[in-house]
Amino acid sequence: MFEKISKYWWCQILGWLTYFLVNAFVFSSTPNTLYYVSLVVLTLMGVISTHAFRYLVRRLEWETYTMDKQLLLFFWIMVGSGTLLFICKYLIMRFIFMDEEREVDDTFRGLISAYILMTIWWATYFIYHYVERTRAEKLDQLTLQATVKELELKTIKAQLNPHFIFNALNSIRALVDENPQRARTAITELSNILRSSMAAEKAETVSMEKELNIVKDYLALETIRFEERLVVTYDIDPDTLTLQVPPMMLQTLVENAIKHGISKTISGGNVMISSHLKGLQHEITIENTGQFVENPRNGHGFGLESTRQRLSLLFGNRASFEIRNKDAQMVEARVLMPIL
């Protein structure tokens, strides 16, 4: 039964009950039956007046008002409900206590007392709704941000897969006429990569081990294309294999190293993939032969920007990504992420 009582009515009941008890046992000097009856009537009138004015302000949709209009509304409902409560008290004194000789000072104090009481009531009401509305708006904002974040991640993933597939198909196309047997092997490797990438699509992060397996399949495919021109080395700390990383991120950076480093060098080059713990962070580096010149028109922009976006969406400012020329022959891409 009590579960059906709203917070508003709980506040009304407990608030006015407190008012009754304080006046009955604290401020009363010589209470009698008539005093308690009048106090009950006055308490009920307090409930009725505040509830009536609450109904009025809700009909006026005060939440849509500007702050200055809300303050003006607060003043008038305080005056209105306070005056109504005072009139009820005056009538009780006049007709129940038969007090016909009330002094002006007593009347003034009674009016001020009613205004103070209503000020407390309405201040509590407005502040409560302001806090609740602010909390609801904050929750809505966080929900919206989470939704936008999820949509952005899905959009980035949806862009990554076609980007990768087109490059892989170009590798296979180069083998079809030259060596059909190797082309069939390349198709098998591509099938493995696509199967792994589709599984990774379902999660925001995957283990480093799973991500590394995708990269190894991709590099196995590229090794068929480049043969001895491509040399791959790994420096992987086993403790990092269970750590979580964004899906397809490592593959994107390795693909970027192949496309813009190795493929542009006649003699080919080296790709080195490292994964280590650095304090409370997971450090991943990809080094490749070549020189980095950032230019979105040459294709660098998409892979690097998608990496930055995903790291920002998943980790905020706790993660970082940079790519630079390590020396005159090597490019280094470096990712730092918090350990998950």
Tab-separated table of C-alpha atoms in Angstrom:
chain	number	residue	atom	x	y	z
A	1	MET	CA	0.000	0.000	0.000
A	2	PHE	CA	2.765	2.447	0.951
A	3	GLU	CA	4.551	1.780	-2.366
A	4	LYS	CA	1.659	3.491	-4.185
A	5	ILE	CA	2.210	6.785	-2.337
A	6	SER	CA	4.243	9.202	-4.455
A	7	LYS	CA	7.281	11.120	-3.200
A	8	TYR	CA	5.238	14.309	-3.333
A	9	TRP	CA	2.577	13.019	-0.950
A	10	TRP	CA	5.198	11.547	1.363
A	11	CYS	CA	6.756	15.020	1.569
A	12	GLN	CA	3.349	16.622	2.141
A	13	ILE	CA	2.423	14.175	4.892
A	14	LEU	CA	5.774	14.221	6.689
A	15	GLY	CA	6.267	17.986	6.279
A	16	TRP	CA	2.890	19.056	7.632
A	17	LEU	CA	2.974	16.350	10.305
A	18	THR	CA	6.253	17.896	11.491
A	19	TYR	CA	4.569	21.318	11.482
A	20	PHE	CA	1.699	19.926	13.596
A	21	LEU	CA	3.986	18.206	16.113
A	22	VAL	CA	6.268	21.231	16.544
A	23	ASN	CA	3.316	23.542	17.195
A	24	ALA	CA	1.593	20.995	19.425
A	25	PHE	CA	4.525	20.144	21.694
A	26	VAL	CA	7.153	22.880	21.298
A	27	PHE	CA	5.503	26.252	20.731
A	28	SER	CA	2.251	25.679	22.656
A	29	SER	CA	2.185	27.125	26.190
A	30	THR	CA	-1.256	26.079	27.466
A	31	PRO	CA	-2.689	23.661	24.907
A	32	ASN	CA	-6.252	22.400	25.224
A	33	THR	CA	-8.691	20.457	23.087
A	34	LEU	CA	-9.799	23.540	21.196
A	35	TYR	CA	-6.166	24.388	20.394
A	36	TYR	CA	-5.476	20.913	18.982
A	37	VAL	CA	-8.665	21.015	16.890
A	38	SER	CA	-7.725	24.384	15.429
A	39	LEU	CA	-4.161	23.148	14.777
A	40	VAL	CA	-5.490	20.102	12.915
A	41	VAL	CA	-7.745	22.332	10.816
A	42	LEU	CA	-4.864	24.733	10.093
A	43	THR	CA	-2.560	21.854	9.130
A	44	LEU	CA	-5.173	20.462	6.735
A	45	MET	CA	-5.634	23.907	5.230
A	46	GLY	CA	-1.881	24.088	4.731
A	47	VAL	CA	-1.989	20.829	2.776
A	48	ILE	CA	-4.968	22.030	0.729
A	49	SER	CA	-3.475	25.451	-0.072
A	50	THR	CA	-0.053	24.123	-1.107
A	51	HIS	CA	-1.620	21.338	-3.162
A	52	ALA	CA	-3.975	23.784	-4.896
A	53	PHE	CA	-1.158	26.143	-5.815
A	54	ARG	CA	1.003	23.193	-6.917
A	55	TYR	CA	-1.801	22.175	-9.274
A	56	LEU	CA	-1.818	25.734	-10.602
A	57	VAL	CA	1.923	25.949	-11.267
A	58	ARG	CA	1.903	22.552	-12.974
A	59	ARG	CA	-0.901	23.712	-15.259
A	60	LEU	CA	1.212	26.752	-16.077
A	61	GLU	CA	4.108	24.399	-17.047
A	62	TRP	CA	6.568	26.415	-14.982
A	63	GLU	CA	9.499	24.202	-16.027
A	64	THR	CA	9.428	25.884	-19.445
A	65	TYR	CA	9.760	29.380	-17.952
A	66	THR	CA	12.982	31.360	-17.948
A	67	MET	CA	14.769	31.794	-14.627
A	68	ASP	CA	13.468	35.336	-14.042
A	69	LYS	CA	9.871	34.232	-14.719
A	70	GLN	CA	10.309	31.277	-12.369
A	71	LEU	CA	11.508	33.619	-9.614
A	72	LEU	CA	8.509	35.892	-10.215
A	73	LEU	CA	6.186	32.887	-10.137
A	74	PHE	CA	7.827	31.703	-6.923
A	75	PHE	CA	7.174	35.084	-5.304
A	76	TRP	CA	3.493	35.208	-6.267
A	77	ILE	CA	2.648	31.652	-5.260
A	78	MET	CA	4.468	32.200	-1.962
A	79	VAL	CA	2.374	35.334	-1.345
A	80	GLY	CA	-0.826	33.667	-2.542
A	81	SER	CA	-0.517	30.447	-0.550
A	82	GLY	CA	0.823	32.320	2.503
A	83	THR	CA	-2.086	34.772	2.425
A	84	LEU	CA	-4.577	31.932	2.054
A	85	LEU	CA	-3.025	30.118	5.018
A	86	PHE	CA	-3.130	33.312	7.110
A	87	ILE	CA	-6.790	33.918	6.244
A	88	CYS	CA	-7.596	30.355	7.361
A	89	LYS	CA	-5.707	30.955	10.599
A	90	TYR	CA	-7.497	34.279	11.137
A	91	LEU	CA	-10.898	32.685	10.609
A	92	ILE	CA	-10.009	29.923	13.053
A	93	MET	CA	-8.990	32.473	15.666
A	94	ARG	CA	-12.069	34.541	14.954
A	95	PHE	CA	-14.749	31.860	14.989
A	96	ILE	CA	-13.251	28.991	17.009
A	97	PHE	CA	-11.354	30.924	19.658
A	98	MET	CA	-13.778	33.886	19.453
A	99	ASP	CA	-10.780	36.214	19.495
A	100	GLU	CA	-12.188	39.538	18.299
A	101	GLU	CA	-9.486	41.781	19.728
A	102	ARG	CA	-6.354	40.796	17.869
A	103	GLU	CA	-3.740	43.521	17.816
A	104	VAL	CA	-2.146	44.807	14.600
A	105	ASP	CA	1.245	43.488	15.666
A	106	ASP	CA	-0.178	40.002	16.174
A	107	THR	CA	-1.816	40.149	12.746
A	108	PHE	CA	1.419	41.292	11.129
A	109	ARG	CA	3.458	38.566	12.853
A	110	GLY	CA	0.904	35.964	11.809
A	111	LEU	CA	1.104	37.085	8.189
A	112	ILE	CA	4.921	37.087	8.207
A	113	SER	CA	4.905	33.645	9.851
A	114	ALA	CA	2.661	32.294	7.086
A	115	TYR	CA	4.905	33.795	4.391
A	116	ILE	CA	8.024	32.293	5.964
A	117	LEU	CA	6.353	28.892	6.186
A	118	MET	CA	5.271	29.020	2.519
A	119	THR	CA	8.709	30.280	1.461
A	120	ILE	CA	10.286	27.189	3.031
A	121	TRP	CA	7.697	24.911	1.410
A	122	TRP	CA	7.998	26.367	-2.093
A	123	ALA	CA	11.775	26.703	-1.924
A	124	THR	CA	11.979	23.014	-1.080
A	125	TYR	CA	9.578	22.187	-3.934
A	126	PHE	CA	11.415	24.250	-6.558
A	127	ILE	CA	14.900	23.161	-5.482
A	128	TYR	CA	13.890	19.486	-5.517
A	129	HIS	CA	12.490	19.734	-9.036
A	130	TYR	CA	15.485	21.738	-10.208
A	131	VAL	CA	17.885	19.065	-8.927
A	132	GLU	CA	15.762	16.260	-10.404
A	133	ARG	CA	15.504	18.017	-13.755
A	134	THR	CA	19.245	18.713	-13.832
A	135	ARG	CA	20.003	15.090	-13.012
A	136	ALA	CA	17.588	13.869	-15.695
A	137	GLU	CA	19.137	16.219	-18.267
A	138	LYS	CA	22.612	14.999	-17.308
A	139	LEU	CA	21.487	11.383	-17.645
A	140	ASP	CA	19.931	12.132	-21.034
A	141	GLN	CA	23.128	13.849	-22.103
A	142	LEU	CA	25.249	10.880	-21.025
A	143	THR	CA	22.864	8.483	-22.782
A	144	LEU	CA	23.059	10.590	-25.932
A	145	GLN	CA	26.849	10.697	-25.741
A	146	ALA	CA	26.984	6.914	-25.299
A	147	THR	CA	24.651	6.445	-28.270
A	148	VAL	CA	26.699	8.797	-30.431
A	149	LYS	CA	29.872	7.037	-29.327
A	150	GLU	CA	28.418	3.639	-30.250
A	151	LEU	CA	27.231	4.910	-33.635
A	152	GLU	CA	30.618	6.485	-34.353
A	153	LEU	CA	32.409	3.248	-33.485
A	154	LYS	CA	30.087	1.260	-35.740
A	155	THR	CA	30.576	3.772	-38.534
A	156	ILE	CA	34.362	3.570	-38.218
A	157	LYS	CA	34.259	-0.234	-38.250
A	158	ALA	CA	31.947	-0.239	-41.250
A	159	GLN	CA	34.453	1.973	-43.080
A	160	LEU	CA	37.454	-0.123	-42.103
A	161	ASN	CA	36.357	-3.409	-43.556
A	162	PRO	CA	35.750	-2.219	-47.161
A	163	HIS	CA	39.013	-0.260	-46.962
A	164	PHE	CA	40.886	-3.429	-46.002
A	165	ILE	CA	39.049	-5.695	-48.466
A	166	PHE	CA	39.847	-3.502	-51.470
A	167	ASN	CA	43.569	-3.546	-50.652
A	168	ALA	CA	43.557	-7.311	-50.090
A	169	LEU	CA	41.735	-7.940	-53.375
A	170	ASN	CA	44.335	-5.835	-55.175
A	171	SER	CA	47.017	-8.126	-53.749
A	172	ILE	CA	45.167	-11.194	-54.965
A	173	ARG	CA	44.540	-9.666	-58.386
A	174	ALA	CA	48.300	-9.273	-58.845
A	175	LEU	CA	48.728	-13.039	-58.348
A	176	VAL	CA	45.899	-14.405	-60.509
A	177	ASP	CA	47.750	-14.484	-63.841
A	178	GLU	CA	51.262	-14.776	-62.458
A	179	ASN	CA	50.718	-17.736	-60.141
A	180	PRO	CA	47.193	-19.232	-59.866
A	181	GLN	CA	48.261	-21.644	-57.107
A	182	ARG	CA	49.503	-18.825	-54.945
A	183	ALA	CA	46.345	-16.870	-55.759
A	184	ARG	CA	44.260	-19.732	-54.371
A	185	THR	CA	46.423	-19.725	-51.257
A	186	ALA	CA	45.916	-15.959	-50.998
A	187	ILE	CA	42.144	-16.401	-51.239
A	188	THR	CA	42.304	-18.869	-48.332
A	189	GLU	CA	44.288	-16.348	-46.296
A	190	LEU	CA	41.780	-13.624	-47.137
A	191	SER	CA	38.951	-15.907	-46.040
A	192	ASN	CA	40.644	-16.379	-42.686
A	193	ILE	CA	41.107	-12.618	-42.299
A	194	LEU	CA	37.484	-11.835	-43.159
A	195	ARG	CA	36.223	-14.485	-40.762
A	196	SER	CA	38.326	-13.023	-37.964
A	197	SER	CA	37.338	-9.424	-38.762
A	198	MET	CA	33.621	-10.306	-38.803
A	199	ALA	CA	33.963	-11.890	-35.368
A	200	ALA	CA	35.807	-8.808	-34.109
A	201	GLU	CA	33.008	-6.565	-35.410
A	202	LYS	CA	30.743	-7.651	-32.556
A	203	ALA	CA	32.898	-6.162	-29.804
A	204	GLU	CA	34.400	-2.778	-29.024
A	205	THR	CA	37.658	-4.430	-28.013
A	206	VAL	CA	39.371	-7.772	-28.628
A	207	SER	CA	42.380	-9.440	-27.070
A	208	MET	CA	45.801	-8.582	-28.420
A	209	GLU	CA	46.257	-12.242	-29.309
A	210	LYS	CA	43.208	-12.277	-31.589
A	211	GLU	CA	44.231	-8.991	-33.176
A	212	LEU	CA	47.736	-10.345	-33.751
A	213	ASN	CA	46.335	-13.451	-35.446
A	214	ILE	CA	44.476	-11.242	-37.939
A	215	VAL	CA	47.695	-9.330	-38.607
A	216	LYS	CA	49.639	-12.565	-39.159
A	217	ASP	CA	47.045	-13.750	-41.684
A	218	TYR	CA	47.246	-10.392	-43.452
A	219	LEU	CA	51.055	-10.449	-43.531
A	220	ALA	CA	51.036	-14.040	-44.766
A	221	LEU	CA	48.918	-12.793	-47.671
A	222	GLU	CA	51.249	-9.865	-48.317
A	223	THR	CA	54.333	-12.097	-48.084
A	224	ILE	CA	52.969	-14.092	-51.046
A	225	ARG	CA	52.808	-10.824	-52.970
A	226	PHE	CA	56.151	-9.304	-51.942
A	227	GLU	CA	58.093	-12.547	-51.389
A	228	GLU	CA	61.636	-11.758	-50.164
A	229	ARG	CA	61.022	-8.024	-50.401
A	230	LEU	CA	59.036	-8.163	-47.148
A	231	VAL	CA	60.709	-9.105	-43.871
A	232	VAL	CA	58.486	-9.259	-40.781
A	233	THR	CA	59.718	-9.523	-37.196
A	234	TYR	CA	57.757	-9.663	-33.935
A	235	ASP	CA	58.698	-8.500	-30.453
A	236	ILE	CA	55.663	-9.450	-28.382
A	237	ASP	CA	55.575	-9.590	-24.596
A	238	PRO	CA	53.425	-12.647	-23.725
A	239	ASP	CA	51.859	-10.686	-20.854
A	240	THR	CA	50.229	-8.350	-23.382
A	241	LEU	CA	48.423	-11.070	-25.352
A	242	THR	CA	45.394	-11.003	-23.047
A	243	LEU	CA	45.127	-7.197	-23.021
A	244	GLN	CA	42.217	-5.573	-24.850
A	245	VAL	CA	42.752	-3.438	-27.961
A	246	PRO	CA	40.367	-1.871	-30.523
A	247	PRO	CA	39.509	-4.451	-33.219
A	248	MET	CA	41.300	-4.040	-36.570
A	249	MET	CA	43.439	-1.194	-35.218
A	250	LEU	CA	46.741	-3.074	-35.379
A	251	GLN	CA	45.836	-4.500	-38.788
A	252	THR	CA	45.064	-0.993	-40.072
A	253	LEU	CA	48.452	0.338	-38.938
A	254	VAL	CA	50.314	-2.641	-40.413
A	255	GLU	CA	48.377	-2.258	-43.645
A	256	ASN	CA	49.348	1.407	-43.679
A	257	ALA	CA	53.019	0.431	-43.225
A	258	ILE	CA	52.852	-2.014	-46.131
A	259	LYS	CA	50.962	0.255	-48.507
A	260	HIS	CA	52.869	3.491	-47.875
A	261	GLY	CA	56.247	2.097	-46.869
A	262	ILE	CA	57.187	-1.311	-48.265
A	263	SER	CA	55.238	-1.098	-51.542
A	264	LYS	CA	56.870	2.246	-52.423
A	265	THR	CA	60.393	0.914	-51.998
A	266	ILE	CA	61.841	-1.089	-54.910
A	267	SER	CA	63.956	-3.260	-52.633
A	268	GLY	CA	61.142	-3.709	-50.113
A	269	GLY	CA	61.909	-3.453	-46.450
A	270	ASN	CA	61.222	-4.500	-42.886
A	271	VAL	CA	58.140	-4.390	-40.687
A	272	MET	CA	58.608	-4.859	-36.950
A	273	ILE	CA	55.641	-5.229	-34.601
A	274	SER	CA	56.206	-4.735	-30.859
A	275	SER	CA	53.882	-5.023	-27.882
A	276	HIS	CA	55.044	-4.264	-24.338
A	277	LEU	CA	53.870	-3.078	-20.951
A	278	LYS	CA	54.975	0.419	-20.032
A	279	GLY	CA	53.955	1.079	-16.457
A	280	LEU	CA	50.162	0.953	-16.369
A	281	GLN	CA	49.908	1.326	-20.136
A	282	HIS	CA	50.040	-0.989	-23.125
A	283	GLU	CA	52.506	0.203	-25.767
A	284	ILE	CA	52.235	-1.017	-29.354
A	285	THR	CA	54.720	0.079	-32.001
A	286	ILE	CA	54.912	-0.668	-35.717
A	287	GLU	CA	58.177	0.201	-37.442
A	288	ASN	CA	58.568	0.005	-41.201
A	289	THR	CA	60.975	0.972	-43.916
A	290	GLY	CA	60.068	4.280	-45.567
A	291	GLN	CA	59.418	7.915	-44.784
A	292	PHE	CA	56.221	9.428	-43.469
A	293	VAL	CA	54.707	12.476	-45.120
A	294	GLU	CA	51.195	13.170	-43.807
A	295	ASN	CA	48.901	13.864	-46.741
A	296	PRO	CA	45.242	12.714	-46.703
A	297	ARG	CA	45.236	12.532	-50.497
A	298	ASN	CA	47.765	9.717	-50.535
A	299	GLY	CA	45.590	7.475	-48.361
A	300	HIS	CA	47.435	7.986	-45.109
A	301	GLY	CA	44.634	10.105	-43.709
A	302	PHE	CA	41.871	7.522	-43.376
A	303	GLY	CA	43.767	4.793	-41.509
A	304	LEU	CA	45.496	7.212	-39.144
A	305	GLU	CA	42.374	9.280	-38.470
A	306	SER	CA	40.272	6.178	-37.781
A	307	THR	CA	42.905	5.036	-35.280
A	308	ARG	CA	42.829	8.388	-33.488
A	309	GLN	CA	39.014	8.416	-33.460
A	310	ARG	CA	38.652	4.942	-31.993
A	311	LEU	CA	41.262	5.540	-29.311
A	312	SER	CA	39.560	8.810	-28.378
A	313	LEU	CA	36.082	7.262	-28.306
A	314	LEU	CA	37.138	4.248	-26.254
A	315	PHE	CA	39.717	5.760	-23.882
A	316	GLY	CA	39.429	9.557	-24.121
A	317	ASN	CA	42.660	11.345	-23.211
A	318	ARG	CA	44.019	8.225	-21.504
A	319	ALA	CA	45.291	6.941	-24.868
A	320	SER	CA	47.595	8.475	-27.451
A	321	PHE	CA	48.738	7.805	-30.999
A	322	GLU	CA	51.649	9.255	-32.927
A	323	ILE	CA	53.457	8.455	-36.137
A	324	ARG	CA	56.878	9.888	-36.970
A	325	ASN	CA	60.054	9.321	-38.927
A	326	LYS	CA	62.320	7.462	-36.535
A	327	ASP	CA	65.351	8.113	-38.730
A	328	ALA	CA	66.154	8.546	-42.411
A	329	GLN	CA	65.047	4.986	-43.244
A	330	MET	CA	62.351	4.013	-40.739
A	331	VAL	CA	58.853	5.176	-39.755
A	332	GLU	CA	57.441	4.455	-36.292
A	333	ALA	CA	53.757	4.351	-35.371
A	334	ARG	CA	53.228	4.236	-31.599
A	335	VAL	CA	50.045	3.607	-29.613
A	336	LEU	CA	49.693	3.982	-25.837
A	337	MET	CA	46.516	2.659	-24.168
A	338	PRO	CA	45.429	2.099	-20.593
A	339	ILE	CA	45.489	-1.510	-19.492
A	340	LEU	CA	41.990	-3.016	-19.559
